[in-house]
């Protein structure tokens, strides 16, 4: 075996289409898992860390990293969508779509997290069930009145649920599909649980948007895949699911909601499917140069942002970070930004408050710390919620505070 075969940080084949035509285009060094926050007791101690090597499939446009996260990592998870008002409205809309398509049948949300989407579906009269391995989040969901089956989703789980609950009319998975290593086994499980005329709805960031807006921070160990529409089409074809429709979404910096149904139904797909596939072709998602140019832009962003921060610090300015999202930890660790630059981070998620960011061990406080400590600048790590953050931090801005947005290129606003 050669080094390439032995290196567990690099995959030999595409996770969706199986191609071996892979390009390693953005190695980002060694990172701890992006949601592995440290406690006070563990602050300063070395954390388990893995190489973050970003590859592209030149046959289907999938962006991927190797699966290196410990098997039990998701059993106690710290990300919840409820901290952002934007996500409440987003999931209310998805819930309506799911309830309308289910038409009284069972809706199963895989990776239901804190139950936000299903709680909206319940209010609309939906019959629902969540599936999630994180026991801590299942408790929060259950407090919302959401039934949760606490387990990883796979063909065995699917068979057990079909036996106990009956078939699902609609299966949804939002920002979870990109966390799955065995996507073929996952989608086979979907087919097992899905009614013969059922609908499978996937929401994930769109790889094309990631490339065009320099969103390298969407890549981290838990995000095993950044999917193109073509990669989902190819995956579906291999297991008997057809992509029949797509909706473009603005959430998470540009996402897509993909509708799939059993291939046996021979549903004619909507025109937008072919339109988006053509957009991907024109964007060069199967061309090596596209990814090499992306990597060049990311390295320039690193230089521009770190130079900007260094200049501000040299002027005696104080800087904190707004948000402690997983994507922010990719940026901090890859760019080498730590407590020498950022005094603290703030995040609305109480599960992260009082902890320290993975790798750089920057303290995470509640948003009230901004008013208490009055930094001159806030580096917006949760840049995809900038408009919402500016509303929340109106007093900070009114007192002369300024925001630094890192992507798609570093800038100070206003």
mmCIF file of C-alpha atoms in Angstrom:
data_model
loop_
_atom_site.group_PDB
_atom_site.id
_atom_site.type_symbol
_atom_site.label_atom_id
_atom_site.label_comp_id
_atom_site.label_asym_id
_atom_site.label_seq_id
_atom_site.Cartn_x
_atom_site.Cartn_y
_atom_site.Cartn_z
ATOM 1 C CA UNK A 1 0.000 0.000 0.000
ATOM 2 C CA UNK A 2 1.260 3.498 -0.776
ATOM 3 C CA UNK A 3 1.020 6.552 1.485
ATOM 4 C CA UNK A 4 -2.122 7.735 -0.282
ATOM 5 C CA UNK A 5 -3.873 4.488 0.636
ATOM 6 C CA UNK A 6 -2.681 4.635 4.233
ATOM 7 C CA UNK A 7 -3.501 8.300 4.847
ATOM 8 C CA UNK A 8 -6.919 8.323 6.530
ATOM 9 C CA UNK A 9 -7.265 12.058 5.940
ATOM 10 C CA UNK A 10 -7.649 11.456 2.192
ATOM 11 C CA UNK A 11 -10.397 9.486 0.432
ATOM 12 C CA UNK A 12 -9.700 7.304 -2.556
ATOM 13 C CA UNK A 13 -13.205 7.559 -4.021
ATOM 14 C CA UNK A 14 -16.049 10.056 -4.272
ATOM 15 C CA UNK A 15 -18.592 9.571 -1.494
ATOM 16 C CA UNK A 16 -21.541 9.962 -3.884
ATOM 17 C CA UNK A 17 -20.601 8.728 -7.374
ATOM 18 C CA UNK A 18 -17.656 6.456 -6.552
ATOM 19 C CA UNK A 19 -15.250 8.137 -8.977
ATOM 20 C CA UNK A 20 -11.504 8.000 -8.362
ATOM 21 C CA UNK A 21 -10.950 11.259 -10.262
ATOM 22 C CA UNK A 22 -10.325 13.331 -7.145
ATOM 23 C CA UNK A 23 -8.371 16.549 -6.635
ATOM 24 C CA UNK A 24 -6.853 17.538 -3.283
ATOM 25 C CA UNK A 25 -7.113 21.321 -3.640
ATOM 26 C CA UNK A 26 -7.207 22.902 -0.176
ATOM 27 C CA UNK A 27 -5.290 21.217 2.647
ATOM 28 C CA UNK A 28 -6.019 23.325 5.749
ATOM 29 C CA UNK A 29 -3.733 21.736 8.322
ATOM 30 C CA UNK A 30 -4.744 19.939 11.504
ATOM 31 C CA UNK A 31 -7.966 20.928 13.281
ATOM 32 C CA UNK A 32 -9.974 19.584 16.214
ATOM 33 C CA UNK A 33 -13.620 18.846 15.314
ATOM 34 C CA UNK A 34 -15.276 22.230 14.844
ATOM 35 C CA UNK A 35 -17.896 21.693 17.558
ATOM 36 C CA UNK A 36 -15.502 20.169 20.108
ATOM 37 C CA UNK A 37 -15.544 23.112 22.527
ATOM 38 C CA UNK A 38 -13.316 22.875 25.589
ATOM 39 C CA UNK A 39 -14.399 23.265 29.207
ATOM 40 C CA UNK A 40 -12.598 25.446 31.732
ATOM 41 C CA UNK A 41 -10.901 22.346 33.137
ATOM 42 C CA UNK A 42 -9.661 21.314 29.690
ATOM 43 C CA UNK A 43 -8.616 24.762 28.536
ATOM 44 C CA UNK A 44 -5.030 24.708 27.407
ATOM 45 C CA UNK A 45 -4.844 20.952 27.135
ATOM 46 C CA UNK A 46 -4.153 19.422 23.716
ATOM 47 C CA UNK A 47 -7.312 18.404 21.856
ATOM 48 C CA UNK A 48 -7.695 15.480 19.509
ATOM 49 C CA UNK A 49 -7.197 16.846 16.014
ATOM 50 C CA UNK A 50 -7.200 15.597 12.435
ATOM 51 C CA UNK A 51 -5.950 16.872 9.065
ATOM 52 C CA UNK A 52 -8.580 18.844 7.179
ATOM 53 C CA UNK A 53 -7.877 17.962 3.548
ATOM 54 C CA UNK A 54 -10.434 19.260 1.061
ATOM 55 C CA UNK A 55 -10.963 17.206 -2.100
ATOM 56 C CA UNK A 56 -13.159 17.648 -5.159
ATOM 57 C CA UNK A 57 -14.659 14.983 -7.386
ATOM 58 C CA UNK A 58 -14.039 15.970 -10.986
ATOM 59 C CA UNK A 59 -16.841 13.698 -12.181
ATOM 60 C CA UNK A 60 -19.776 15.051 -10.119
ATOM 61 C CA UNK A 61 -18.547 18.200 -8.361
ATOM 62 C CA UNK A 62 -18.765 16.881 -4.800
ATOM 63 C CA UNK A 63 -16.457 18.599 -2.305
ATOM 64 C CA UNK A 64 -15.511 16.229 0.504
ATOM 65 C CA UNK A 65 -13.262 15.472 3.448
ATOM 66 C CA UNK A 66 -12.439 12.060 4.885
ATOM 67 C CA UNK A 67 -14.444 10.728 7.826
ATOM 68 C CA UNK A 68 -12.173 10.999 10.856
ATOM 69 C CA UNK A 69 -14.556 12.116 13.634
ATOM 70 C CA UNK A 70 -15.025 9.614 16.503
ATOM 71 C CA UNK A 71 -18.107 7.416 16.062
ATOM 72 C CA UNK A 72 -19.846 8.747 19.184
ATOM 73 C CA UNK A 73 -19.162 12.423 18.444
ATOM 74 C CA UNK A 74 -22.768 13.374 17.671
ATOM 75 C CA UNK A 75 -24.264 11.839 20.836
ATOM 76 C CA UNK A 76 -23.725 15.136 22.721
ATOM 77 C CA UNK A 77 -23.928 17.951 20.208
ATOM 78 C CA UNK A 78 -23.704 21.705 20.759
ATOM 79 C CA UNK A 79 -25.172 23.227 17.595
ATOM 80 C CA UNK A 80 -28.833 24.232 17.707
ATOM 81 C CA UNK A 81 -30.664 26.302 15.065
ATOM 82 C CA UNK A 82 -32.931 28.053 17.566
ATOM 83 C CA UNK A 83 -30.373 30.750 18.392
ATOM 84 C CA UNK A 84 -30.992 32.520 15.065
ATOM 85 C CA UNK A 85 -34.343 34.167 14.367
ATOM 86 C CA UNK A 86 -33.740 33.547 10.655
ATOM 87 C CA UNK A 87 -33.846 29.801 11.265
ATOM 88 C CA UNK A 88 -37.226 29.991 12.997
ATOM 89 C CA UNK A 89 -38.841 31.491 9.903
ATOM 90 C CA UNK A 90 -36.910 29.146 7.629
ATOM 91 C CA UNK A 91 -38.045 26.011 9.442
ATOM 92 C CA UNK A 92 -41.623 27.273 9.707
ATOM 93 C CA UNK A 93 -41.649 27.442 5.910
ATOM 94 C CA UNK A 94 -40.091 23.988 5.524
ATOM 95 C CA UNK A 95 -42.647 22.587 7.970
ATOM 96 C CA UNK A 96 -45.494 23.889 5.810
ATOM 97 C CA UNK A 97 -43.948 22.280 2.723
ATOM 98 C CA UNK A 98 -43.584 18.963 4.562
ATOM 99 C CA UNK A 99 -47.103 19.006 6.030
ATOM 100 C CA UNK A 100 -48.665 19.853 2.663
ATOM 101 C CA UNK A 101 -46.796 17.044 0.890
ATOM 102 C CA UNK A 102 -47.475 14.526 3.682
ATOM 103 C CA UNK A 103 -51.235 15.117 3.422
ATOM 104 C CA UNK A 104 -51.884 13.564 6.813
ATOM 105 C CA UNK A 105 -49.137 10.951 6.579
ATOM 106 C CA UNK A 106 -46.096 10.583 8.801
ATOM 107 C CA UNK A 107 -43.281 13.157 8.575
ATOM 108 C CA UNK A 108 -39.863 11.936 9.752
ATOM 109 C CA UNK A 109 -37.089 14.491 10.243
ATOM 110 C CA UNK A 110 -33.639 12.886 10.311
ATOM 111 C CA UNK A 111 -31.211 14.954 12.337
ATOM 112 C CA UNK A 112 -34.110 16.770 13.986
ATOM 113 C CA UNK A 113 -31.737 18.534 16.412
ATOM 114 C CA UNK A 114 -33.731 20.540 18.982
ATOM 115 C CA UNK A 115 -37.021 19.865 17.198
ATOM 116 C CA UNK A 116 -37.476 23.350 15.786
ATOM 117 C CA UNK A 117 -38.834 22.300 12.374
ATOM 118 C CA UNK A 118 -41.082 19.532 13.714
ATOM 119 C CA UNK A 119 -42.505 21.823 16.398
ATOM 120 C CA UNK A 120 -43.746 24.050 13.571
ATOM 121 C CA UNK A 121 -45.091 20.998 11.739
ATOM 122 C CA UNK A 122 -46.942 19.923 14.887
ATOM 123 C CA UNK A 123 -48.617 23.345 15.095
ATOM 124 C CA UNK A 124 -49.857 22.790 11.547
ATOM 125 C CA UNK A 125 -51.399 19.456 12.534
ATOM 126 C CA UNK A 126 -48.636 17.248 11.165
ATOM 127 C CA UNK A 127 -47.985 13.726 12.374
ATOM 128 C CA UNK A 128 -44.283 13.766 13.151
ATOM 129 C CA UNK A 129 -41.269 11.871 14.430
ATOM 130 C CA UNK A 130 -37.695 13.059 14.832
ATOM 131 C CA UNK A 131 -34.561 10.923 14.590
ATOM 132 C CA UNK A 132 -31.311 12.165 16.135
ATOM 133 C CA UNK A 133 -28.371 10.529 17.940
ATOM 134 C CA UNK A 134 -27.835 13.498 20.302
ATOM 135 C CA UNK A 135 -29.566 12.663 23.581
ATOM 136 C CA UNK A 136 -29.023 16.198 24.932
ATOM 137 C CA UNK A 137 -30.837 17.715 21.944
ATOM 138 C CA UNK A 138 -33.590 15.088 22.020
ATOM 139 C CA UNK A 139 -34.445 16.289 25.519
ATOM 140 C CA UNK A 140 -34.856 19.858 24.254
ATOM 141 C CA UNK A 141 -36.996 18.642 21.353
ATOM 142 C CA UNK A 142 -39.209 16.604 23.645
ATOM 143 C CA UNK A 143 -39.755 19.674 25.803
ATOM 144 C CA UNK A 144 -41.139 21.271 22.631
ATOM 145 C CA UNK A 145 -43.595 18.398 22.292
ATOM 146 C CA UNK A 146 -41.643 16.631 19.547
ATOM 147 C CA UNK A 147 -41.356 12.833 19.587
ATOM 148 C CA UNK A 148 -37.754 11.745 19.036
ATOM 149 C CA UNK A 149 -36.210 8.356 18.333
ATOM 150 C CA UNK A 150 -32.657 8.713 19.661
ATOM 151 C CA UNK A 151 -30.377 6.838 17.271
ATOM 152 C CA UNK A 152 -28.164 7.182 14.239
ATOM 153 C CA UNK A 153 -30.172 6.737 11.051
ATOM 154 C CA UNK A 154 -29.192 3.714 8.956
ATOM 155 C CA UNK A 155 -31.004 0.850 7.167
ATOM 156 C CA UNK A 156 -31.498 -1.025 10.461
ATOM 157 C CA UNK A 157 -33.025 2.023 12.163
ATOM 158 C CA UNK A 158 -35.211 2.589 9.109
ATOM 159 C CA UNK A 159 -36.533 -0.984 9.162
ATOM 160 C CA UNK A 160 -37.290 -0.786 12.888
ATOM 161 C CA UNK A 161 -39.141 2.503 12.484
ATOM 162 C CA UNK A 162 -41.186 1.227 9.560
ATOM 163 C CA UNK A 163 -42.204 -1.737 11.713
ATOM 164 C CA UNK A 164 -43.199 0.431 14.684
ATOM 165 C CA UNK A 165 -44.467 3.599 12.988
ATOM 166 C CA UNK A 166 -45.448 2.539 9.495
ATOM 167 C CA UNK A 167 -44.094 4.119 6.300
ATOM 168 C CA UNK A 168 -43.262 7.813 6.111
ATOM 169 C CA UNK A 169 -45.059 10.025 3.616
ATOM 170 C CA UNK A 170 -42.292 12.612 3.865
ATOM 171 C CA UNK A 171 -38.722 12.320 5.129
ATOM 172 C CA UNK A 172 -36.763 15.529 5.671
ATOM 173 C CA UNK A 173 -33.151 16.129 6.568
ATOM 174 C CA UNK A 174 -31.842 19.665 6.945
ATOM 175 C CA UNK A 175 -28.097 20.324 7.099
ATOM 176 C CA UNK A 176 -27.581 16.713 8.192
ATOM 177 C CA UNK A 177 -27.066 14.893 4.887
ATOM 178 C CA UNK A 178 -23.685 16.615 4.598
ATOM 179 C CA UNK A 179 -22.624 15.013 7.918
ATOM 180 C CA UNK A 180 -23.103 11.431 6.692
ATOM 181 C CA UNK A 181 -20.191 9.269 5.546
ATOM 182 C CA UNK A 182 -22.165 6.306 4.173
ATOM 183 C CA UNK A 183 -24.577 8.244 1.977
ATOM 184 C CA UNK A 184 -25.536 5.135 0.034
ATOM 185 C CA UNK A 185 -26.543 3.297 3.210
ATOM 186 C CA UNK A 186 -28.385 6.403 4.423
ATOM 187 C CA UNK A 187 -30.411 6.766 1.230
ATOM 188 C CA UNK A 188 -31.137 3.043 1.152
ATOM 189 C CA UNK A 189 -32.544 3.515 4.656
ATOM 190 C CA UNK A 190 -34.675 6.366 3.347
ATOM 191 C CA UNK A 191 -36.109 4.077 0.668
ATOM 192 C CA UNK A 192 -36.851 1.440 3.312
ATOM 193 C CA UNK A 193 -38.794 3.892 5.490
ATOM 194 C CA UNK A 194 -40.431 5.924 2.711
ATOM 195 C CA UNK A 195 -43.913 5.189 1.435
ATOM 196 C CA UNK A 196 -44.062 3.987 -2.182
ATOM 197 C CA UNK A 197 -45.289 7.455 -3.226
ATOM 198 C CA UNK A 198 -43.336 9.356 -0.571
ATOM 199 C CA UNK A 199 -41.060 12.376 -0.857
ATOM 200 C CA UNK A 200 -37.520 12.738 0.500
ATOM 201 C CA UNK A 201 -36.457 16.371 1.086
ATOM 202 C CA UNK A 202 -32.794 17.270 1.543
ATOM 203 C CA UNK A 203 -31.568 20.731 2.554
ATOM 204 C CA UNK A 204 -27.828 21.383 2.243
ATOM 205 C CA UNK A 205 -25.490 24.234 1.292
ATOM 206 C CA UNK A 206 -25.074 24.336 -2.488
ATOM 207 C CA UNK A 207 -21.501 23.598 -3.568
ATOM 208 C CA UNK A 208 -21.740 26.088 -6.421
ATOM 209 C CA UNK A 209 -22.455 28.937 -3.987
ATOM 210 C CA UNK A 210 -19.601 27.798 -1.744
ATOM 211 C CA UNK A 211 -17.175 28.061 -4.660
ATOM 212 C CA UNK A 212 -18.452 31.350 -6.023
ATOM 213 C CA UNK A 213 -18.525 33.179 -2.663
ATOM 214 C CA UNK A 214 -15.305 31.713 -1.219
ATOM 215 C CA UNK A 215 -17.073 29.846 1.599
ATOM 216 C CA UNK A 216 -14.151 27.606 2.515
ATOM 217 C CA UNK A 217 -15.322 27.772 6.142
ATOM 218 C CA UNK A 218 -18.274 25.512 5.277
ATOM 219 C CA UNK A 219 -15.706 22.713 5.223
ATOM 220 C CA UNK A 220 -14.993 21.038 8.565
ATOM 221 C CA UNK A 221 -14.714 17.495 9.850
ATOM 222 C CA UNK A 222 -18.429 17.155 10.614
ATOM 223 C CA UNK A 223 -19.306 18.524 7.171
ATOM 224 C CA UNK A 224 -18.028 15.499 5.293
ATOM 225 C CA UNK A 225 -19.593 16.641 2.016
ATOM 226 C CA UNK A 226 -20.432 19.902 0.305
ATOM 227 C CA UNK A 227 -22.845 18.719 -2.318
ATOM 228 C CA UNK A 228 -23.471 19.688 -5.895
ATOM 229 C CA UNK A 229 -26.870 18.932 -7.361
ATOM 230 C CA UNK A 230 -25.169 16.584 -9.814
ATOM 231 C CA UNK A 231 -23.666 14.606 -6.939
ATOM 232 C CA UNK A 232 -27.141 14.120 -5.434
ATOM 233 C CA UNK A 233 -28.560 13.089 -8.822
ATOM 234 C CA UNK A 234 -25.788 10.500 -9.233
ATOM 235 C CA UNK A 235 -26.248 9.196 -5.695
ATOM 236 C CA UNK A 236 -29.998 8.887 -6.176
ATOM 237 C CA UNK A 237 -29.579 7.000 -9.432
ATOM 238 C CA UNK A 238 -27.414 4.419 -7.681
ATOM 239 C CA UNK A 239 -30.035 3.562 -5.044
ATOM 240 C CA UNK A 240 -33.337 4.148 -6.864
ATOM 241 C CA UNK A 241 -34.262 7.738 -6.017
ATOM 242 C CA UNK A 242 -34.867 10.442 -8.610
ATOM 243 C CA UNK A 243 -34.364 14.171 -8.103
ATOM 244 C CA UNK A 244 -37.717 15.612 -9.150
ATOM 245 C CA UNK A 245 -37.519 19.243 -8.006
ATOM 246 C CA UNK A 246 -35.230 21.792 -6.347
ATOM 247 C CA UNK A 247 -35.729 25.093 -4.529
ATOM 248 C CA UNK A 248 -32.899 27.591 -4.167
ATOM 249 C CA UNK A 249 -32.505 28.940 -0.619
ATOM 250 C CA UNK A 250 -30.599 31.913 0.786
ATOM 251 C CA UNK A 251 -29.960 30.295 4.180
ATOM 252 C CA UNK A 252 -26.390 29.332 5.203
ATOM 253 C CA UNK A 253 -24.865 31.461 2.475
ATOM 254 C CA UNK A 254 -26.778 29.760 -0.338
ATOM 255 C CA UNK A 255 -28.445 26.351 -0.062
ATOM 256 C CA UNK A 256 -30.746 24.051 -1.993
ATOM 257 C CA UNK A 257 -33.834 22.080 -1.044
ATOM 258 C CA UNK A 258 -33.815 18.921 -3.142
ATOM 259 C CA UNK A 259 -36.947 16.801 -3.588
ATOM 260 C CA UNK A 260 -36.481 13.104 -4.374
ATOM 261 C CA UNK A 261 -38.968 10.305 -5.013
ATOM 262 C CA UNK A 262 -38.667 6.574 -5.766
ATOM 263 C CA UNK A 263 -37.438 6.026 -9.331
ATOM 264 C CA UNK A 264 -40.202 3.455 -9.844
ATOM 265 C CA UNK A 265 -42.726 6.333 -9.916
ATOM 266 C CA UNK A 266 -41.064 7.773 -13.048
ATOM 267 C CA UNK A 267 -41.943 11.331 -11.984
ATOM 268 C CA UNK A 268 -41.058 13.942 -14.611
ATOM 269 C CA UNK A 269 -38.537 16.289 -13.027
ATOM 270 C CA UNK A 270 -39.096 20.028 -12.894
ATOM 271 C CA UNK A 271 -37.255 22.251 -15.353
ATOM 272 C CA UNK A 272 -35.228 23.884 -12.575
ATOM 273 C CA UNK A 273 -33.330 20.637 -12.019
ATOM 274 C CA UNK A 274 -31.780 20.751 -15.478
ATOM 275 C CA UNK A 275 -31.316 24.523 -15.202
ATOM 276 C CA UNK A 276 -29.274 24.131 -12.011
ATOM 277 C CA UNK A 277 -27.267 21.258 -13.448
ATOM 278 C CA UNK A 278 -26.374 23.536 -16.367
ATOM 279 C CA UNK A 279 -25.403 26.304 -13.927
ATOM 280 C CA UNK A 280 -23.023 23.872 -12.253
ATOM 281 C CA UNK A 281 -21.542 22.890 -15.607
ATOM 282 C CA UNK A 282 -20.970 26.511 -16.548
ATOM 283 C CA UNK A 283 -19.432 27.197 -13.122
ATOM 284 C CA UNK A 284 -16.812 24.538 -13.874
ATOM 285 C CA UNK A 285 -17.645 22.244 -10.980
ATOM 286 C CA UNK A 286 -15.958 19.305 -12.709
ATOM 287 C CA UNK A 287 -12.852 21.243 -13.733
ATOM 288 C CA UNK A 288 -9.629 21.255 -11.720
ATOM 289 C CA UNK A 289 -8.905 24.928 -12.503
ATOM 290 C CA UNK A 290 -12.091 25.998 -10.684
ATOM 291 C CA UNK A 291 -10.869 24.519 -7.419
ATOM 292 C CA UNK A 292 -7.291 25.668 -7.836
ATOM 293 C CA UNK A 293 -8.495 29.241 -8.369
ATOM 294 C CA UNK A 294 -10.773 28.924 -5.318
ATOM 295 C CA UNK A 295 -7.800 27.847 -3.194
ATOM 296 C CA UNK A 296 -5.782 30.838 -4.448
ATOM 297 C CA UNK A 297 -8.601 33.195 -3.414
ATOM 298 C CA UNK A 298 -8.818 31.609 0.040
ATOM 299 C CA UNK A 299 -5.096 32.083 0.630
ATOM 300 C CA UNK A 300 -5.448 35.734 -0.405
ATOM 301 C CA UNK A 301 -8.371 36.169 2.001
ATOM 302 C CA UNK A 302 -6.227 34.739 4.790
ATOM 303 C CA UNK A 303 -3.501 37.295 4.088
ATOM 304 C CA UNK A 304 -5.906 40.207 3.734
ATOM 305 C CA UNK A 305 -7.841 39.413 6.915
ATOM 306 C CA UNK A 306 -4.841 38.711 9.124
ATOM 307 C CA UNK A 307 -3.122 41.874 7.832
ATOM 308 C CA UNK A 308 -6.250 43.912 8.610
ATOM 309 C CA UNK A 309 -6.546 42.512 12.118
ATOM 310 C CA UNK A 310 -2.842 43.086 12.784
ATOM 311 C CA UNK A 311 -3.163 46.720 11.683
ATOM 312 C CA UNK A 312 -6.102 47.295 13.995
ATOM 313 C CA UNK A 313 -4.314 45.701 16.932
ATOM 314 C CA UNK A 314 -1.237 47.842 16.221
ATOM 315 C CA UNK A 315 -3.523 50.881 16.485
ATOM 316 C CA UNK A 316 -4.601 49.718 19.939
ATOM 317 C CA UNK A 317 -8.080 48.629 18.881
ATOM 318 C CA UNK A 318 -9.918 45.862 20.718
ATOM 319 C CA UNK A 319 -11.546 43.083 18.718
ATOM 320 C CA UNK A 320 -13.997 40.328 19.653
ATOM 321 C CA UNK A 321 -15.754 37.726 17.548
ATOM 322 C CA UNK A 322 -19.496 37.524 17.002
ATOM 323 C CA UNK A 323 -20.664 33.927 16.779
ATOM 324 C CA UNK A 324 -18.933 30.676 17.630
ATOM 325 C CA UNK A 325 -20.204 28.582 14.706
ATOM 326 C CA UNK A 326 -18.378 25.538 13.405
ATOM 327 C CA UNK A 327 -17.503 27.470 10.249
ATOM 328 C CA UNK A 328 -15.916 30.166 12.388
ATOM 329 C CA UNK A 329 -13.646 27.618 13.997
ATOM 330 C CA UNK A 330 -12.467 26.454 10.568
ATOM 331 C CA UNK A 331 -11.544 30.058 9.795
ATOM 332 C CA UNK A 332 -9.844 30.737 13.142
ATOM 333 C CA UNK A 333 -7.773 27.572 13.075
ATOM 334 C CA UNK A 334 -6.812 27.746 9.395
ATOM 335 C CA UNK A 335 -5.963 31.470 9.579
ATOM 336 C CA UNK A 336 -4.181 31.155 12.937
ATOM 337 C CA UNK A 337 -6.348 33.720 14.744
ATOM 338 C CA UNK A 338 -6.449 33.262 18.518
ATOM 339 C CA UNK A 339 -6.528 35.143 21.812
ATOM 340 C CA UNK A 340 -3.657 37.372 20.714
ATOM 341 C CA UNK A 341 -6.185 38.983 18.355
ATOM 342 C CA UNK A 342 -9.688 38.252 19.692
ATOM 343 C CA UNK A 343 -10.435 38.997 23.346
ATOM 344 C CA UNK A 344 -13.523 36.776 23.363
ATOM 345 C CA UNK A 345 -16.352 35.374 21.241
ATOM 346 C CA UNK A 346 -20.066 35.838 21.865
ATOM 347 C CA UNK A 347 -22.797 33.416 20.888
ATOM 348 C CA UNK A 348 -26.523 33.249 21.627
ATOM 349 C CA UNK A 349 -26.408 29.473 22.048
ATOM 350 C CA UNK A 350 -26.311 28.825 25.819
ATOM 351 C CA UNK A 351 -24.776 25.379 25.213
ATOM 352 C CA UNK A 352 -21.564 27.091 24.043
ATOM 353 C CA UNK A 353 -21.397 29.881 26.614
ATOM 354 C CA UNK A 354 -18.752 29.359 29.285
ATOM 355 C CA UNK A 355 -16.731 27.100 26.994
ATOM 356 C CA UNK A 356 -13.670 27.746 24.828
ATOM 357 C CA UNK A 357 -13.400 27.498 21.063
ATOM 358 C CA UNK A 358 -11.828 24.338 19.626
ATOM 359 C CA UNK A 359 -8.135 24.677 18.943
ATOM 360 C CA UNK A 360 -7.666 28.362 19.743
ATOM 361 C CA UNK A 361 -9.454 28.214 23.130
ATOM 362 C CA UNK A 362 -11.022 31.655 22.872
ATOM 363 C CA UNK A 363 -13.632 32.156 25.644
ATOM 364 C CA UNK A 364 -17.279 32.086 24.509
ATOM 365 C CA UNK A 365 -19.573 34.504 26.338
ATOM 366 C CA UNK A 366 -23.177 35.603 25.987
ATOM 367 C CA UNK A 367 -24.015 38.542 23.657
ATOM 368 C CA UNK A 368 -24.405 40.865 26.647
ATOM 369 C CA UNK A 369 -20.596 40.831 26.931
ATOM 370 C CA UNK A 370 -20.404 43.204 23.955
ATOM 371 C CA UNK A 371 -22.154 45.971 25.898
ATOM 372 C CA UNK A 372 -20.164 45.189 29.031
ATOM 373 C CA UNK A 373 -16.708 45.115 27.416
ATOM 374 C CA UNK A 374 -17.343 47.442 24.453
ATOM 375 C CA UNK A 375 -14.813 46.186 21.893
ATOM 376 C CA UNK A 376 -14.040 48.507 18.989
ATOM 377 C CA UNK A 377 -14.663 45.810 16.379
ATOM 378 C CA UNK A 378 -16.598 42.582 16.046
ATOM 379 C CA UNK A 379 -15.270 39.966 13.623
ATOM 380 C CA UNK A 380 -18.484 38.376 12.351
ATOM 381 C CA UNK A 381 -17.763 34.659 12.219
ATOM 382 C CA UNK A 382 -21.471 33.895 11.723
ATOM 383 C CA UNK A 383 -21.353 36.115 8.636
ATOM 384 C CA UNK A 384 -24.344 34.381 7.066
ATOM 385 C CA UNK A 385 -26.524 36.041 9.736
ATOM 386 C CA UNK A 386 -24.978 39.519 9.367
ATOM 387 C CA UNK A 387 -28.268 41.387 8.905
ATOM 388 C CA UNK A 388 -29.775 39.753 11.970
ATOM 389 C CA UNK A 389 -26.606 40.386 14.002
ATOM 390 C CA UNK A 390 -26.589 44.075 13.100
ATOM 391 C CA UNK A 391 -30.156 44.368 14.337
ATOM 392 C CA UNK A 392 -29.240 42.649 17.601
ATOM 393 C CA UNK A 393 -26.119 44.801 18.002
ATOM 394 C CA UNK A 394 -27.737 48.131 17.078
ATOM 395 C CA UNK A 395 -26.515 49.766 20.306
ATOM 396 C CA UNK A 396 -22.955 48.587 19.631
ATOM 397 C CA UNK A 397 -23.053 50.148 16.182
ATOM 398 C CA UNK A 398 -24.717 53.342 17.456
ATOM 399 C CA UNK A 399 -21.804 53.833 19.864
ATOM 400 C CA UNK A 400 -19.295 53.639 17.040
ATOM 401 C CA UNK A 401 -18.596 49.915 17.013
ATOM 402 C CA UNK A 402 -17.791 48.396 13.646
ATOM 403 C CA UNK A 403 -18.126 44.955 12.103
ATOM 404 C CA UNK A 404 -15.486 43.044 10.164
ATOM 405 C CA UNK A 405 -16.959 40.581 7.664
ATOM 406 C CA UNK A 406 -14.442 37.974 6.434
ATOM 407 C CA UNK A 407 -16.258 36.600 3.376
ATOM 408 C CA UNK A 408 -16.577 36.655 0.429
ATOM 409 C CA UNK A 409 -13.714 39.147 0.983
ATOM 410 C CA UNK A 410 -12.652 40.905 4.202
ATOM 411 C CA UNK A 411 -14.271 44.305 4.744
ATOM 412 C CA UNK A 412 -15.269 46.673 7.523
ATOM 413 C CA UNK A 413 -18.948 47.673 7.724
ATOM 414 C CA UNK A 414 -20.506 50.126 7.736
#
